[in-house]
Amino acid sequence: ICGRASAAEKDVKENARRRWPSVQFETREVAVQGADAVIQVSAALRELDADPEIDVIIITRGGGSFEDLLPFSDEGLVRLAASCIKPIVSAIGHEQDTPLLDLVADYRASTPTDAGKRIVPDMFEELSKIDALRARAIRFLENRIDNDLHRIETNRGRSFRAITNRIEIGREQISKLLAQVTALSPQATLNRGYSVIQKSDGSVVKSASQITKGEILRLRLAKGEGSATAN
């Protein structure tokens, strides 16, 4: 909200666009001094406060005499500004000028230039913050990946050692079982010089009473077979 073709409007917009080039303005040019100033400023303020697209309202004008700035100390305008939903920036006159509107505004700018700088962030500062956050995120991810890889390598080494130990234990158990089976097998008995005597029908002779004189017996040895005649 500003005067028609005013320097205050130019200062606000130029300084805001230097910091944030994509900022958009909805401008209401009104009388900023004289009898109609309060009516026109109030009407513009109501309109912008009701617009859902508006984020912040700036009321601005350049410096002037005490009488020139009196509309911005009008009780009706001050009460209206205090009741507005949207945040209001008061940028009236110079730093030494203190209309009552300054007391109810959400921010009192010392000059229109100050108002332009305050309503938007600095694009380069924001980009710098983004770069810093991106670098921090990359470092975090790199550290996370390094830690995960280290944990994977540690777990893999631990698993490999556990499997190797399990295999060795298994081999030892198999060797022991093999030795026990070998020691208990008939072949081991034959290897010690014993033989198995079988009759012609294949039955094993366990007692001399089972043998008939002159009977042909089959001898099973550790290596190979032979025959004998019973006396």
CSV table of C-alpha atoms in Angstrom, one decimal:
chain,number,residue,atom,x,y,z
A,1,ILE,CA,0.0,0.0,0.0
A,2,CYS,CA,1.8,3.2,-1.2
A,3,GLY,CA,1.4,6.4,-3.0
A,4,ARG,CA,1.0,6.7,-6.7
A,5,ALA,CA,4.4,6.3,-8.6
A,6,SER,CA,6.2,6.8,-5.3
A,7,ALA,CA,9.9,6.4,-4.5
A,8,ALA,CA,8.8,4.4,-1.5
A,9,GLU,CA,7.2,1.7,-3.7
A,10,LYS,CA,10.3,1.6,-5.9
A,11,ASP,CA,12.6,1.2,-2.9
A,12,VAL,CA,10.6,-1.7,-1.4
A,13,LYS,CA,10.3,-3.6,-4.7
A,14,GLU,CA,13.9,-3.2,-5.9
A,15,ASN,CA,15.4,-4.2,-2.5
A,16,ALA,CA,13.1,-7.2,-2.2
A,17,ARG,CA,13.8,-8.4,-5.7
A,18,ARG,CA,17.6,-8.1,-5.2
A,19,ARG,CA,17.3,-10.6,-2.3
A,20,TRP,CA,14.6,-12.8,-3.8
A,21,PRO,CA,14.0,-12.2,-7.5
A,22,SER,CA,10.8,-14.2,-7.8
A,23,VAL,CA,8.9,-12.2,-5.1
A,24,GLN,CA,5.5,-11.0,-6.4
A,25,PHE,CA,3.7,-7.9,-5.3
A,26,GLU,CA,0.0,-6.9,-5.3
A,27,THR,CA,0.1,-3.1,-5.2
A,28,ARG,CA,-2.6,-0.7,-4.1
A,29,GLU,CA,-1.8,2.9,-4.9
A,30,VAL,CA,-3.6,5.3,-2.6
A,31,ALA,CA,-3.5,8.8,-1.2
A,32,VAL,CA,-0.9,8.8,1.6
A,33,GLN,CA,-1.7,12.3,2.9
A,34,GLY,CA,-4.7,14.6,3.0
A,35,ALA,CA,-8.3,14.0,3.8
A,36,ASP,CA,-8.8,10.9,1.8
A,37,ALA,CA,-5.7,9.1,3.0
A,38,VAL,CA,-7.3,7.3,5.9
A,39,ILE,CA,-10.2,6.1,3.8
A,40,GLN,CA,-8.1,4.8,0.9
A,41,VAL,CA,-5.4,3.2,3.0
A,42,SER,CA,-8.1,1.5,5.2
A,43,ALA,CA,-9.9,0.2,2.1
A,44,ALA,CA,-6.7,-1.2,0.6
A,45,LEU,CA,-5.8,-2.8,3.9
A,46,ARG,CA,-9.1,-4.6,4.2
A,47,GLU,CA,-8.8,-5.8,0.6
A,48,LEU,CA,-5.3,-7.2,1.0
A,49,ASP,CA,-6.0,-8.7,4.4
A,50,ALA,CA,-8.9,-10.7,2.9
A,51,ASP,CA,-6.8,-11.9,-0.1
A,52,PRO,CA,-5.6,-15.5,0.6
A,53,GLU,CA,-2.7,-15.1,-1.8
A,54,ILE,CA,-1.1,-12.3,0.3
A,55,ASP,CA,1.6,-13.3,2.8
A,56,VAL,CA,2.5,-9.9,4.3
A,57,ILE,CA,1.2,-6.3,3.9
A,58,ILE,CA,3.5,-3.3,3.7
A,59,ILE,CA,2.2,0.1,4.3
A,60,THR,CA,4.8,2.7,3.1
A,61,ARG,CA,5.4,6.2,2.1
A,62,GLY,CA,8.4,8.6,2.1
A,63,GLY,CA,9.2,11.2,4.7
A,64,GLY,CA,7.2,14.3,5.3
A,65,SER,CA,6.1,16.8,7.8
A,66,PHE,CA,4.2,15.8,11.0
A,67,GLU,CA,1.0,16.9,9.4
A,68,ASP,CA,1.7,14.9,6.3
A,69,LEU,CA,2.1,11.7,8.4
A,70,LEU,CA,-1.0,12.3,10.6
A,71,PRO,CA,-3.2,9.9,8.6
A,72,PHE,CA,-1.0,7.0,9.8
A,73,SER,CA,-1.8,7.9,13.4
A,74,ASP,CA,-5.6,7.9,12.9
A,75,GLU,CA,-7.3,5.9,15.5
A,76,GLY,CA,-9.6,4.1,13.0
A,77,LEU,CA,-6.7,3.0,10.8
A,78,VAL,CA,-4.6,2.0,13.8
A,79,ARG,CA,-7.4,-0.2,15.2
A,80,LEU,CA,-8.0,-1.7,11.8
A,81,ALA,CA,-4.3,-2.6,11.4
A,82,ALA,CA,-4.3,-4.1,14.9
A,83,SER,CA,-7.2,-6.4,13.9
A,84,CYS,CA,-5.7,-7.6,10.6
A,85,ILE,CA,-4.9,-11.3,10.3
A,86,LYS,CA,-2.0,-10.8,7.9
A,87,PRO,CA,1.3,-9.5,9.3
A,88,ILE,CA,1.8,-5.8,8.7
A,89,VAL,CA,5.1,-4.0,8.0
A,90,SER,CA,5.0,-0.2,8.7
A,91,ALA,CA,7.5,1.7,6.6
A,92,ILE,CA,6.3,5.3,7.1
A,93,GLY,CA,8.8,8.1,6.6
A,94,HIS,CA,12.3,8.0,8.0
A,95,GLU,CA,13.7,6.4,11.1
A,96,GLN,CA,12.9,9.4,13.2
A,97,ASP,CA,9.2,9.4,12.1
A,98,THR,CA,7.0,7.5,14.6
A,99,PRO,CA,3.3,7.4,13.6
A,100,LEU,CA,1.0,5.3,15.8
A,101,LEU,CA,0.8,2.7,13.0
A,102,ASP,CA,4.3,1.7,14.0
A,103,LEU,CA,3.1,0.6,17.4
A,104,VAL,CA,0.6,-1.9,16.2
A,105,ALA,CA,2.4,-3.2,13.1
A,106,ASP,CA,4.1,-6.6,13.3
A,107,TYR,CA,7.4,-5.0,12.2
A,108,ARG,CA,8.4,-1.4,12.1
A,109,ALA,CA,10.8,-0.7,9.2
A,110,SER,CA,13.0,2.3,9.6
A,111,THR,CA,12.7,3.1,5.9
A,112,PRO,CA,11.0,1.6,2.8
A,113,THR,CA,14.4,0.2,1.8
A,114,ASP,CA,14.5,-1.6,5.2
A,115,ALA,CA,11.0,-3.0,4.6
A,116,GLY,CA,12.1,-4.4,1.2
A,117,LYS,CA,15.0,-6.2,2.8
A,118,ARG,CA,13.0,-7.6,5.7
A,119,ILE,CA,10.0,-9.2,3.9
A,120,VAL,CA,12.0,-11.8,2.0
A,121,PRO,CA,15.1,-14.0,2.7
A,122,ASP,CA,18.3,-13.5,0.9
A,123,MET,CA,18.5,-16.0,-2.0
A,124,PHE,CA,22.3,-16.4,-1.8
A,125,GLU,CA,22.2,-17.0,1.9
A,126,GLU,CA,19.5,-19.6,1.5
A,127,LEU,CA,21.4,-21.3,-1.3
A,128,SER,CA,24.5,-21.3,0.9
A,129,LYS,CA,22.4,-22.9,3.7
A,130,ILE,CA,21.2,-25.5,1.2
A,131,ASP,CA,24.8,-26.2,0.1
A,132,ALA,CA,25.8,-26.6,3.7
A,133,LEU,CA,22.9,-28.9,4.4
A,134,ARG,CA,23.7,-30.9,1.3
A,135,ALA,CA,27.3,-31.3,2.2
A,136,ARG,CA,26.3,-32.3,5.8
A,137,ALA,CA,23.9,-34.9,4.4
A,138,ILE,CA,26.6,-36.3,2.0
A,139,ARG,CA,29.0,-36.6,4.9
A,140,PHE,CA,26.4,-38.3,7.0
A,141,LEU,CA,25.6,-40.8,4.2
A,142,GLU,CA,29.2,-41.5,3.5
A,143,ASN,CA,29.9,-42.1,7.2
A,144,ARG,CA,26.8,-44.3,7.4
A,145,ILE,CA,27.9,-46.3,4.4
A,146,ASP,CA,31.5,-46.7,5.7
A,147,ASN,CA,30.1,-47.9,9.1
A,148,ASP,CA,27.7,-50.3,7.4
A,149,LEU,CA,30.5,-51.7,5.2
A,150,HIS,CA,32.8,-52.1,8.2
A,151,ARG,CA,30.0,-53.9,10.1
A,152,ILE,CA,29.4,-56.1,7.0
A,153,GLU,CA,33.1,-57.0,6.7
A,154,THR,CA,33.3,-57.7,10.5
A,155,ASN,CA,30.2,-59.9,10.4
A,156,ARG,CA,31.4,-61.7,7.3
A,157,GLY,CA,34.8,-62.4,8.8
A,158,ARG,CA,33.1,-63.6,12.0
A,159,SER,CA,30.7,-65.8,10.0
A,160,PHE,CA,33.6,-67.2,8.0
A,161,ARG,CA,35.5,-68.1,11.1
A,162,ALA,CA,32.4,-69.7,12.7
A,163,ILE,CA,31.8,-71.8,9.6
A,164,THR,CA,35.4,-72.8,9.3
A,165,ASN,CA,35.5,-73.8,13.0
A,166,ARG,CA,32.2,-75.7,12.5
A,167,ILE,CA,33.7,-77.6,9.5
A,168,GLU,CA,36.8,-78.5,11.4
A,169,ILE,CA,34.8,-79.8,14.3
A,170,GLY,CA,32.7,-81.8,11.9
A,171,ARG,CA,35.7,-83.3,10.2
A,172,GLU,CA,37.1,-84.3,13.6
A,173,GLN,CA,33.8,-85.9,14.5
A,174,ILE,CA,33.7,-87.7,11.2
A,175,SER,CA,37.2,-88.9,11.7
A,176,LYS,CA,36.4,-90.3,15.2
A,177,LEU,CA,33.3,-92.0,14.0
A,178,LEU,CA,35.1,-93.5,11.0
A,179,ALA,CA,37.8,-94.8,13.3
A,180,GLN,CA,35.2,-96.3,15.6
A,181,VAL,CA,33.3,-97.9,12.7
A,182,THR,CA,36.5,-99.3,11.2
A,183,ALA,CA,37.6,-100.7,14.6
A,184,LEU,CA,34.2,-102.5,15.0
A,185,SER,CA,33.9,-103.7,11.4
A,186,PRO,CA,34.4,-107.4,10.5
A,187,GLN,CA,37.1,-106.4,8.1
A,188,ALA,CA,39.2,-105.0,10.9
A,189,THR,CA,39.0,-108.4,12.6
A,190,LEU,CA,40.0,-110.1,9.4
A,191,ASN,CA,42.9,-107.7,9.1
A,192,ARG,CA,44.2,-108.9,12.4
A,193,GLY,CA,44.7,-112.5,11.0
A,194,TYR,CA,41.3,-114.0,11.7
A,195,SER,CA,39.1,-115.6,9.1
A,196,VAL,CA,35.4,-116.4,8.7
A,197,ILE,CA,34.4,-120.1,8.1
A,198,GLN,CA,31.4,-120.7,6.0
A,199,LYS,CA,29.7,-123.8,5.0
A,200,SER,CA,28.8,-124.5,1.4
A,201,ASP,CA,25.4,-122.9,1.9
A,202,GLY,CA,27.0,-119.7,3.0
A,203,SER,CA,26.1,-120.0,6.7
A,204,VAL,CA,28.8,-119.0,9.2
A,205,VAL,CA,30.4,-121.7,11.3
A,206,LYS,CA,30.3,-120.6,14.9
A,207,SER,CA,31.0,-123.9,16.6
A,208,ALA,CA,33.0,-127.1,15.8
A,209,SER,CA,29.9,-129.2,16.3
A,210,GLN,CA,28.6,-127.6,13.1
A,211,ILE,CA,31.3,-129.2,11.1
A,212,THR,CA,31.2,-132.7,9.5
A,213,LYS,CA,34.4,-134.6,8.8
A,214,GLY,CA,35.3,-134.3,5.2
A,215,GLU,CA,33.1,-131.3,4.6
A,216,ILE,CA,34.4,-128.7,2.3
A,217,LEU,CA,34.6,-125.3,4.1
A,218,ARG,CA,34.9,-121.9,2.7
A,219,LEU,CA,37.5,-119.6,4.4
A,220,ARG,CA,37.0,-115.9,4.1
A,221,LEU,CA,40.3,-114.0,4.8
A,222,ALA,CA,41.3,-110.4,5.0
A,223,LYS,CA,42.3,-110.6,1.4
A,224,GLY,CA,40.6,-113.1,-0.8
A,225,GLU,CA,39.0,-116.5,0.0
A,226,GLY,CA,40.2,-120.1,0.3
A,227,SER,CA,38.8,-123.6,1.0
A,228,ALA,CA,39.6,-126.4,3.5
A,229,THR,CA,38.5,-129.9,4.2
A,230,ALA,CA,37.4,-130.7,7.7
A,231,ASN,CA,39.3,-133.6,9.4
